[in-house]
Protein backbone atom coordinates (compact mmCIF):
# COMPACT_ATOMS: atom_id res chain seq x y z
CA PRO A 1 78.97 96.74 131.91
CA LEU A 2 79.04 93.42 133.76
CA TYR A 3 75.28 93.23 134.19
CA ASP A 4 74.76 94.44 130.61
CA ALA A 5 76.85 91.53 129.34
CA LEU A 6 75.03 89.07 131.62
CA PHE A 7 71.64 90.28 130.40
CA ASP A 8 72.85 89.99 126.80
CA MET A 9 73.36 86.26 127.44
CA MET A 10 70.14 85.58 129.33
CA ASP A 11 66.99 87.34 130.39
CA MET A 12 67.00 89.35 133.61
CA GLU A 13 64.68 86.95 135.45
CA ARG A 14 66.92 83.93 134.82
CA ALA A 15 70.06 85.88 135.72
CA ASN A 16 68.52 87.08 138.98
CA ARG A 17 67.41 83.53 139.82
CA LEU A 18 70.96 82.21 139.27
CA ILE A 19 72.38 85.03 141.39
CA ASP A 20 69.82 84.37 144.16
CA ARG A 21 70.72 80.63 144.15
CA GLY A 22 74.42 81.46 144.34
CA ASP A 23 75.21 79.89 140.97
CA ILE A 24 76.47 83.28 139.81
CA GLU A 25 78.32 85.54 142.20
CA ILE A 26 79.45 89.03 141.33
CA ALA A 27 81.98 90.29 143.84
CA PRO A 28 84.51 93.10 144.00
CA LEU A 29 88.15 92.06 143.80
CA ALA A 30 88.68 93.25 147.38
CA PHE A 31 86.28 90.54 148.62
CA MET A 32 88.43 87.71 147.22
CA ARG A 33 91.12 87.86 149.91
CA GLY A 34 91.13 84.73 152.06
CA ARG A 35 88.83 82.74 149.78
CA THR A 36 89.52 79.53 147.89
CA LEU A 37 87.38 79.17 144.77
CA ASN A 38 86.80 75.44 144.22
CA ASP A 39 84.57 74.10 141.43
CA SER A 40 84.33 77.57 139.95
CA PHE A 41 84.68 79.50 136.73
CA VAL A 42 86.05 82.89 137.75
CA ILE A 43 86.40 86.00 135.59
CA LEU A 44 88.49 89.03 136.50
CA ASP A 45 87.31 91.75 134.13
CA GLU A 46 89.02 95.10 133.49
CA ALA A 47 92.21 93.61 134.97
CA GLN A 48 94.38 96.34 133.47
CA ASN A 49 93.37 98.35 136.53
CA ALA A 50 94.39 95.68 139.03
CA THR A 51 97.68 96.33 140.78
CA ALA A 52 100.39 93.68 140.76
CA GLU A 53 99.44 92.79 144.35
CA GLN A 54 95.75 92.47 143.50
CA MET A 55 96.54 90.27 140.50
CA LYS A 56 98.64 87.90 142.61
CA MET A 57 95.93 87.77 145.27
CA PHE A 58 93.26 86.95 142.65
CA LEU A 59 95.27 84.27 140.86
CA THR A 60 96.16 82.52 144.11
CA ARG A 61 92.45 82.11 145.03
CA LEU A 62 92.03 79.40 142.38
CA GLY A 63 90.97 76.08 143.90
CA PHE A 64 90.47 72.55 142.63
CA HIS A 65 88.39 71.95 139.49
CA SER A 66 88.34 75.66 138.71
CA LYS A 67 89.27 77.88 135.79
CA ALA A 68 90.12 81.56 135.77
CA VAL A 69 89.92 84.02 132.92
CA VAL A 70 91.51 87.43 133.24
CA THR A 71 90.53 90.09 130.73
CA GLY A 72 91.74 93.60 130.18
CA ASP A 73 93.06 96.15 127.74
CA ILE A 74 96.49 97.58 128.46
CA THR A 75 95.66 100.62 126.36
CA GLN A 76 93.02 101.60 128.93
CA ILE A 77 94.95 101.58 132.22
CA ASP A 78 93.51 104.02 134.78
CA LEU A 79 96.01 103.37 137.58
CA PRO A 80 98.15 106.24 138.89
CA SER A 81 101.37 106.55 136.88
CA ASP A 82 103.47 105.26 139.79
CA ARG A 83 101.54 101.94 139.91
CA VAL A 84 102.31 98.98 137.66
CA SER A 85 99.38 97.21 136.04
CA GLY A 86 99.12 93.65 137.28
CA LEU A 87 97.91 92.68 133.82
CA ILE A 88 101.21 93.71 132.27
CA GLU A 89 103.33 92.26 135.06
CA VAL A 90 101.57 88.89 135.17
CA ARG A 91 102.46 88.14 131.57
CA ASN A 92 106.14 88.61 132.26
CA ILE A 93 105.96 86.42 135.37
CA LEU A 94 103.72 83.57 134.15
CA GLN A 95 104.29 83.34 130.40
CA ASP A 96 106.34 80.12 130.59
CA ILE A 97 104.14 78.18 133.01
CA ALA A 98 102.42 75.13 131.49
CA GLY A 99 98.64 75.35 131.76
CA ILE A 100 98.57 79.13 131.51
CA GLU A 101 97.76 80.64 128.13
CA PHE A 102 97.63 84.21 126.89
CA VAL A 103 95.28 85.19 124.08
CA TYR A 104 95.53 88.54 122.34
CA PHE A 105 92.85 90.31 120.39
CA ASP A 106 93.19 93.06 117.83
CA GLU A 107 90.87 95.20 115.74
CA ARG A 108 89.69 92.13 113.78
CA ASP A 109 88.00 90.94 116.97
CA VAL A 110 85.96 94.11 117.51
CA VAL A 111 82.24 93.40 117.78
CA ARG A 112 81.14 97.01 117.99
CA HIS A 113 80.40 99.57 115.29
CA ARG A 114 82.64 99.16 112.21
CA LEU A 115 84.22 102.56 112.89
CA VAL A 116 85.65 101.22 116.15
CA GLN A 117 88.05 99.03 114.13
CA GLU A 118 89.24 102.09 112.23
CA ILE A 119 89.60 104.07 115.45
CA ILE A 120 91.75 101.32 116.99
CA LYS A 121 93.93 101.16 113.88
CA ALA A 122 94.40 104.94 113.92
CA TYR A 123 95.42 104.93 117.59
CA ASP A 124 97.80 102.02 116.97
CA ARG A 125 99.44 103.87 114.07
CA HIS A 126 99.77 106.94 116.27
CA SER A 127 101.35 104.88 119.09
CA VAL A 128 103.86 103.31 116.72
CA ALA A 129 104.74 106.68 115.19
CA SER A 130 105.14 108.24 118.64
CA ALA A 131 107.34 105.39 119.85
CA HIS A 132 109.45 105.34 116.67
CA PRO A 133 109.53 108.85 115.18
CA GLY A 134 110.47 108.82 111.53
CA SER A 135 109.71 105.14 110.99
CA PRO A 136 107.30 104.14 108.22
CA ARG A 137 103.70 103.98 109.36
CA LYS A 138 102.02 102.25 106.46
CA GLY A 139 101.13 98.67 107.34
CA GLU A 140 102.44 98.92 110.89
CA HIS A 141 100.12 97.68 113.57
CA LEU A 142 100.64 96.81 117.19
CA GLY A 143 99.87 93.15 117.79
CA LYS A 144 100.20 92.28 114.10
CA GLY A 145 100.06 88.54 113.61
CA GLN A 146 98.45 87.99 116.99
CA HIS A 147 94.90 86.82 116.58
CA SER A 148 92.56 85.04 118.94
CA ASP A 149 92.31 81.93 116.76
CA SER A 150 96.06 81.60 116.21
CA LYS A 151 98.73 79.63 118.07
CA ALA A 152 100.87 82.74 117.57
CA ALA A 153 98.79 84.21 120.38
CA ARG A 154 101.37 82.81 122.81
CA SER A 155 104.16 84.86 121.27
CA SER A 156 106.65 86.94 123.19
CA SER A 157 105.69 90.23 121.58
CA PRO A 158 104.07 92.88 123.77
CA PRO A 159 100.45 92.24 124.70
CA LYS A 160 97.82 94.20 122.81
CA GLY A 161 94.21 94.41 123.78
CA SER A 162 92.47 91.78 125.86
CA TRP A 163 93.92 88.51 126.99
CA GLY A 164 92.80 85.49 128.93
CA GLN A 165 94.48 83.32 131.53
CA SER A 166 93.24 79.84 132.23
CA HIS A 167 94.36 77.10 134.57
């Protein structure tokens, strides 16, 4: 998916040239240990599958004149059930630190087939009904009021969907 997204933004020849020059580096999370990333824009994608320890290691690599964006979807965690997602934990730890922002997306931000929005809504209704048996389902939606273009995105309600961290 990473290369697909890169090639959506630029042609393959240009992307390969930037990779060859070292302007773009694609590296596994495990290769970040011990590095300091100065003058960089760093993206940790699919961070819902990073452990708490991996998340801390990644975030502490940030050097001077750099920004980091962490993306993930907490509804798609593939970690073993005894492991805590670093994406969930980091919000609880860093939510009050100046210079760190959390942005939440919901079905209105879907840029895939129109049915994907309906699928997300249906799963959200099911999650709410499962968590609160007997409660009304009409109009309920996880992440309601949280939208990517809203200051409410820094609310204290549970994270839904993707989020970004910048410094």
